[in-house]
Amino acid sequence: MKLIMAVIQDKDSNRLSDALVKADYRATKLASTGGFLKAGNTTFLIGTEDENIEDVMSIIKENCKSRDQLVAPISPMGGNADSYVPYPVEVQVGGATVFVLPVEQFEQF
Ligand code: 2BA
Ligand code: 2BA
């Protein structure tokens, strides 16, 4: 068994959970925050058997898309003026950042 941890954008979250339920996969959604943009994103925990990993990966790929996002200018307040970025910067936020972890034990009581 594996645990898939997938960090995705909030905009794709409902579509992905619907697709997972439809394909009969169990999942848990956690509200999370990106360390860089400091904006909300969603982390899915999906525990499933090894043989389903590829299928779950393709469901994630189909339902999550990458988007460009503007990062607001970084204020120098209280910090080093050298790091001041006076203009918005565009970054590409990926559709999903996915980790697959081995599960040692799985219990439901
Ligand atoms: P349980 O199986 O006891 O699951 C309780 C909660 O534990 C789930 O909430 C989910 O957040 C988490 N969970 C369970 N298995 C998981 C896994 N393999 N990976 C990640 N998280 C897992 P809900 O998703 O709201 O489900 C509530 C109850 O609805 C479940 O109780 C189960 O009896 C049923 N259920 C869930 N998904 C289903 C599905 N695709 N088809 C039919 N019944 C489903
Ligand atoms: P954030 O940390 O808010 O990052 C959003 C996007 O900003 C990233 O998209 C990347 O394009 C850019 N970025 C992040 N850190 C950067 C840095 N130090 N310098 C320059 N640009 C940077 P993604 O790479 O697609 O990541 C989307 C979200 O997935 C991230 O949101 C974070 O929550 C999560 N994530 C990505 N890689 C991770 C990792 N190795 N471990 C844990 N979480 C990760």
mmCIF file of C-alpha atoms and ligand atoms in Angstrom:
data_model
loop_
_atom_site.group_PDB
_atom_site.id
_atom_site.type_symbol
_atom_site.label_atom_id
_atom_site.label_comp_id
_atom_site.label_asym_id
_atom_site.label_seq_id
_atom_site.Cartn_x
_atom_site.Cartn_y
_atom_site.Cartn_z
ATOM 1 C CA MET A 1 0.000 0.000 0.000
ATOM 2 C CA LYS A 2 1.077 3.587 -0.672
ATOM 3 C CA LEU A 3 0.078 7.016 0.536
ATOM 4 C CA ILE A 4 -0.109 9.625 -2.208
ATOM 5 C CA MET A 5 0.322 13.188 -0.967
ATOM 6 C CA ALA A 6 -0.624 15.666 -3.665
ATOM 7 C CA VAL A 7 -0.389 19.440 -3.278
ATOM 8 C CA ILE A 8 -2.771 21.011 -5.773
ATOM 9 C CA GLN A 9 -4.403 24.377 -6.424
ATOM 10 C CA ASP A 10 -7.674 25.162 -4.622
ATOM 11 C CA LYS A 11 -9.366 25.789 -7.986
ATOM 12 C CA ASP A 12 -8.922 22.112 -8.960
ATOM 13 C CA SER A 13 -9.806 20.641 -5.599
ATOM 14 C CA ASN A 14 -13.546 19.941 -6.083
ATOM 15 C CA ARG A 15 -13.005 18.498 -9.543
ATOM 16 C CA LEU A 16 -10.313 16.164 -8.257
ATOM 17 C CA SER A 17 -12.339 14.946 -5.268
ATOM 18 C CA ASP A 18 -15.344 14.261 -7.498
ATOM 19 C CA ALA A 19 -13.158 12.314 -9.946
ATOM 20 C CA LEU A 20 -11.611 10.255 -7.126
ATOM 21 C CA VAL A 21 -14.999 9.371 -5.622
ATOM 22 C CA LYS A 22 -16.303 8.450 -9.084
ATOM 23 C CA ALA A 23 -13.354 6.089 -9.575
ATOM 24 C CA ASP A 24 -13.983 4.649 -6.083
ATOM 25 C CA TYR A 25 -10.848 5.946 -4.383
ATOM 26 C CA ARG A 26 -10.823 7.136 -0.777
ATOM 27 C CA ALA A 27 -9.167 10.434 0.027
ATOM 28 C CA THR A 28 -8.757 13.135 2.663
ATOM 29 C CA LYS A 29 -8.396 16.814 1.834
ATOM 30 C CA LEU A 30 -6.301 19.125 3.985
ATOM 31 C CA ALA A 31 -6.250 22.913 3.731
ATOM 32 C CA SER A 32 -2.603 23.905 3.271
ATOM 33 C CA THR A 33 -0.500 26.967 2.492
ATOM 34 C CA GLY A 34 2.299 27.278 -0.057
ATOM 35 C CA GLY A 35 5.559 28.290 1.573
ATOM 36 C CA PHE A 36 6.528 30.618 -1.281
ATOM 37 C CA LEU A 37 3.276 32.329 -2.322
ATOM 38 C CA LYS A 38 1.856 32.091 1.224
ATOM 39 C CA ALA A 39 -1.501 31.405 -0.410
ATOM 40 C CA GLY A 40 -3.925 28.589 0.250
ATOM 41 C CA ASN A 41 -3.629 25.322 -1.596
ATOM 42 C CA THR A 42 -5.048 21.857 -1.004
ATOM 43 C CA THR A 43 -3.198 18.704 0.017
ATOM 44 C CA PHE A 44 -4.826 15.384 -0.829
ATOM 45 C CA LEU A 45 -3.950 12.233 1.107
ATOM 46 C CA ILE A 46 -4.892 9.152 -0.867
ATOM 47 C CA GLY A 47 -4.180 5.734 0.605
ATOM 48 C CA THR A 48 -4.383 3.015 -1.993
ATOM 49 C CA GLU A 49 -2.922 -0.288 -3.165
ATOM 50 C CA ASP A 50 0.298 -0.238 -5.220
ATOM 51 C CA GLU A 51 -1.429 -1.394 -8.415
ATOM 52 C CA ASN A 52 -3.693 1.710 -8.374
ATOM 53 C CA ILE A 53 -0.912 4.293 -8.235
ATOM 54 C CA GLU A 54 -0.693 4.854 -12.003
ATOM 55 C CA ASP A 55 -4.459 5.219 -12.296
ATOM 56 C CA VAL A 56 -4.609 7.734 -9.434
ATOM 57 C CA MET A 57 -1.702 9.650 -10.990
ATOM 58 C CA SER A 58 -3.546 9.947 -14.285
ATOM 59 C CA ILE A 59 -6.716 11.126 -12.504
ATOM 60 C CA ILE A 60 -4.627 13.826 -10.792
ATOM 61 C CA LYS A 61 -3.026 14.814 -14.126
ATOM 62 C CA GLU A 62 -6.399 15.019 -15.870
ATOM 63 C CA ASN A 63 -7.985 17.206 -13.232
ATOM 64 C CA CYS A 64 -5.218 19.590 -12.158
ATOM 65 C CA LYS A 65 -3.657 22.175 -14.427
ATOM 66 C CA SER A 66 -0.717 24.531 -14.053
ATOM 67 C CA ARG A 67 -1.333 28.279 -14.049
ATOM 68 C CA ASP A 68 0.766 31.426 -14.050
ATOM 69 C CA GLN A 69 0.349 33.562 -10.981
ATOM 70 C CA LEU A 70 1.567 37.067 -10.194
ATOM 71 C CA VAL A 71 3.512 37.478 -6.965
ATOM 72 C CA ALA A 72 2.850 40.843 -5.314
ATOM 73 C CA PRO A 73 5.854 43.126 -4.841
ATOM 74 C CA ILE A 74 7.825 42.173 -1.741
ATOM 75 C CA SER A 75 7.839 44.983 0.814
ATOM 76 C CA PRO A 76 11.174 45.931 2.384
ATOM 77 C CA MET A 77 9.420 46.737 5.703
ATOM 78 C CA GLY A 78 11.513 45.538 8.596
ATOM 79 C CA GLY A 79 13.824 43.699 6.251
ATOM 80 C CA ASN A 80 16.821 44.275 4.064
ATOM 81 C CA ALA A 81 16.184 46.907 1.373
ATOM 82 C CA ASP A 82 18.424 44.865 -0.992
ATOM 83 C CA SER A 83 15.723 42.185 -1.197
ATOM 84 C CA TYR A 84 13.020 44.702 -2.216
ATOM 85 C CA VAL A 85 11.241 43.617 -5.416
ATOM 86 C CA PRO A 86 9.306 46.694 -6.635
ATOM 87 C CA TYR A 87 7.370 44.976 -9.429
ATOM 88 C CA PRO A 88 5.080 41.914 -9.579
ATOM 89 C CA VAL A 89 6.822 38.704 -10.658
ATOM 90 C CA GLU A 90 5.088 35.893 -12.512
ATOM 91 C CA VAL A 91 5.627 32.301 -11.355
ATOM 92 C CA GLN A 92 4.229 29.124 -12.814
ATOM 93 C CA VAL A 93 2.325 27.124 -10.208
ATOM 94 C CA GLY A 94 2.279 23.473 -11.193
ATOM 95 C CA GLY A 95 -0.893 21.414 -11.502
ATOM 96 C CA ALA A 96 0.213 19.047 -8.743
ATOM 97 C CA THR A 97 3.263 18.276 -6.629
ATOM 98 C CA VAL A 98 2.973 14.605 -5.786
ATOM 99 C CA PHE A 99 4.791 12.432 -3.235
ATOM 100 C CA VAL A 100 4.272 8.670 -3.014
ATOM 101 C CA LEU A 101 5.149 7.149 0.361
ATOM 102 C CA PRO A 102 5.220 3.519 1.450
ATOM 103 C CA VAL A 103 2.608 2.638 4.098
ATOM 104 C CA GLU A 104 3.850 0.361 6.847
ATOM 105 C CA GLN A 105 0.457 -0.272 8.387
ATOM 106 C CA PHE A 106 -3.150 0.689 7.617
ATOM 107 C CA GLU A 107 -5.944 0.239 10.151
ATOM 108 C CA GLN A 108 -9.518 1.429 10.433
ATOM 109 C CA PHE A 109 -11.233 1.025 13.791
HETATM 110 P P1 2BA B 1 -14.271 5.682 6.532
HETATM 111 O O1 2BA B 1 -13.785 4.637 5.564
HETATM 112 O O2 2BA B 1 -14.260 5.285 7.980
HETATM 113 O O3 2BA B 1 -13.359 6.976 6.349
HETATM 114 C C1 2BA B 1 -13.422 8.088 7.203
HETATM 115 C C2 2BA B 1 -12.561 9.211 6.662
HETATM 116 O O4 2BA B 1 -11.178 8.737 6.667
HETATM 117 C C3 2BA B 1 -12.851 9.553 5.204
HETATM 118 O O5 2BA B 1 -13.873 10.561 5.153
HETATM 119 C C4 2BA B 1 -11.514 10.053 4.702
HETATM 120 O O6 2BA B 1 -11.334 11.427 5.102
HETATM 121 C C5 2BA B 1 -10.525 9.214 5.498
HETATM 122 N N1 2BA B 1 -10.053 8.035 4.715
HETATM 123 C C6 2BA B 1 -10.558 6.801 4.717
HETATM 124 N N2 2BA B 1 -9.860 5.990 3.897
HETATM 125 C C7 2BA B 1 -8.879 6.728 3.376
HETATM 126 C C8 2BA B 1 -7.823 6.465 2.450
HETATM 127 N N3 2BA B 1 -7.637 5.243 1.885
HETATM 128 N N4 2BA B 1 -6.991 7.473 2.112
HETATM 129 C C9 2BA B 1 -7.143 8.696 2.642
HETATM 130 N N5 2BA B 1 -8.118 9.016 3.528
HETATM 131 C C10 2BA B 1 -8.991 8.046 3.880
HETATM 132 P P2 2BA B 1 -14.890 10.580 3.904
HETATM 133 O O7 2BA B 1 -14.141 10.530 2.614
HETATM 134 O O8 2BA B 1 -15.793 11.746 4.112
HETATM 135 O O9 2BA B 1 -15.718 9.218 3.990
HETATM 136 C C11 2BA B 1 -16.688 8.943 5.008
HETATM 137 C C12 2BA B 1 -17.201 7.517 4.857
HETATM 138 O O10 2BA B 1 -17.876 7.406 3.582
HETATM 139 C C13 2BA B 1 -16.086 6.476 4.846
HETATM 140 O O11 2BA B 1 -15.743 6.102 6.183
HETATM 141 C C14 2BA B 1 -16.697 5.373 4.005
HETATM 142 O O12 2BA B 1 -17.522 4.558 4.806
HETATM 143 C C15 2BA B 1 -17.559 6.135 3.005
HETATM 144 N N6 2BA B 1 -16.860 6.350 1.712
HETATM 145 C C16 2BA B 1 -15.785 7.128 1.486
HETATM 146 N N7 2BA B 1 -15.418 7.110 0.199
HETATM 147 C C17 2BA B 1 -16.283 6.315 -0.427
HETATM 148 C C18 2BA B 1 -16.435 5.881 -1.779
HETATM 149 N N8 2BA B 1 -15.599 6.285 -2.766
HETATM 150 N N9 2BA B 1 -17.466 5.039 -2.055
HETATM 151 C C19 2BA B 1 -18.294 4.627 -1.082
HETATM 152 N N10 2BA B 1 -18.211 4.992 0.215
HETATM 153 C C20 2BA B 1 -17.229 5.825 0.538
HETATM 154 P P1 2BA B 2 4.307 27.632 -3.131
HETATM 155 O O1 2BA B 2 5.408 27.323 -2.173
HETATM 156 O O2 2BA B 2 3.388 28.766 -2.798
HETATM 157 O O3 2BA B 2 4.982 27.859 -4.574
HETATM 158 C C1 2BA B 2 4.263 28.316 -5.704
HETATM 159 C C2 2BA B 2 5.140 28.378 -6.935
HETATM 160 O O4 2BA B 2 6.172 29.362 -6.763
HETATM 161 C C3 2BA B 2 5.898 27.060 -7.199
HETATM 162 O O5 2BA B 2 5.076 26.198 -7.969
HETATM 163 C C4 2BA B 2 7.135 27.527 -7.943
HETATM 164 O O6 2BA B 2 6.876 27.737 -9.330
HETATM 165 C C5 2BA B 2 7.403 28.883 -7.316
HETATM 166 N N1 2BA B 2 8.382 28.776 -6.227
HETATM 167 C C6 2BA B 2 8.260 28.090 -5.073
HETATM 168 N N2 2BA B 2 9.334 28.232 -4.283
HETATM 169 C C7 2BA B 2 10.177 29.061 -4.961
HETATM 170 C C8 2BA B 2 11.458 29.622 -4.670
HETATM 171 N N3 2BA B 2 12.091 29.327 -3.509
HETATM 172 N N4 2BA B 2 12.016 30.431 -5.609
HETATM 173 C C9 2BA B 2 11.369 30.729 -6.768
HETATM 174 N N5 2BA B 2 10.145 30.238 -7.093
HETATM 175 C C10 2BA B 2 9.553 29.421 -6.206
HETATM 176 P P2 2BA B 2 5.170 24.616 -7.751
HETATM 177 O O7 2BA B 2 6.615 24.181 -7.734
HETATM 178 O O8 2BA B 2 4.288 23.987 -8.768
HETATM 179 O O9 2BA B 2 4.594 24.319 -6.288
HETATM 180 C C11 2BA B 2 3.228 24.490 -5.949
HETATM 181 C C12 2BA B 2 3.037 24.257 -4.465
HETATM 182 O O10 2BA B 2 3.376 22.888 -4.173
HETATM 183 C C13 2BA B 2 3.979 25.091 -3.583
HETATM 184 O O11 2BA B 2 3.379 26.351 -3.314
HETATM 185 C C14 2BA B 2 4.103 24.224 -2.322
HETATM 186 O O12 2BA B 2 2.957 24.380 -1.482
HETATM 187 C C15 2BA B 2 4.046 22.810 -2.904
HETATM 188 N N6 2BA B 2 5.401 22.245 -3.127
HETATM 189 C C16 2BA B 2 6.145 22.342 -4.255
HETATM 190 N N7 2BA B 2 7.306 21.679 -4.103
HETATM 191 C C17 2BA B 2 7.305 21.152 -2.849
HETATM 192 C C18 2BA B 2 8.237 20.347 -2.102
HETATM 193 N N8 2BA B 2 9.426 19.947 -2.627
HETATM 194 N N9 2BA B 2 7.896 19.981 -0.840
HETATM 195 C C19 2BA B 2 6.698 20.376 -0.306
HETATM 196 N N10 2BA B 2 5.784 21.131 -0.962
HETATM 197 C C20 2BA B 2 6.085 21.510 -2.212
#
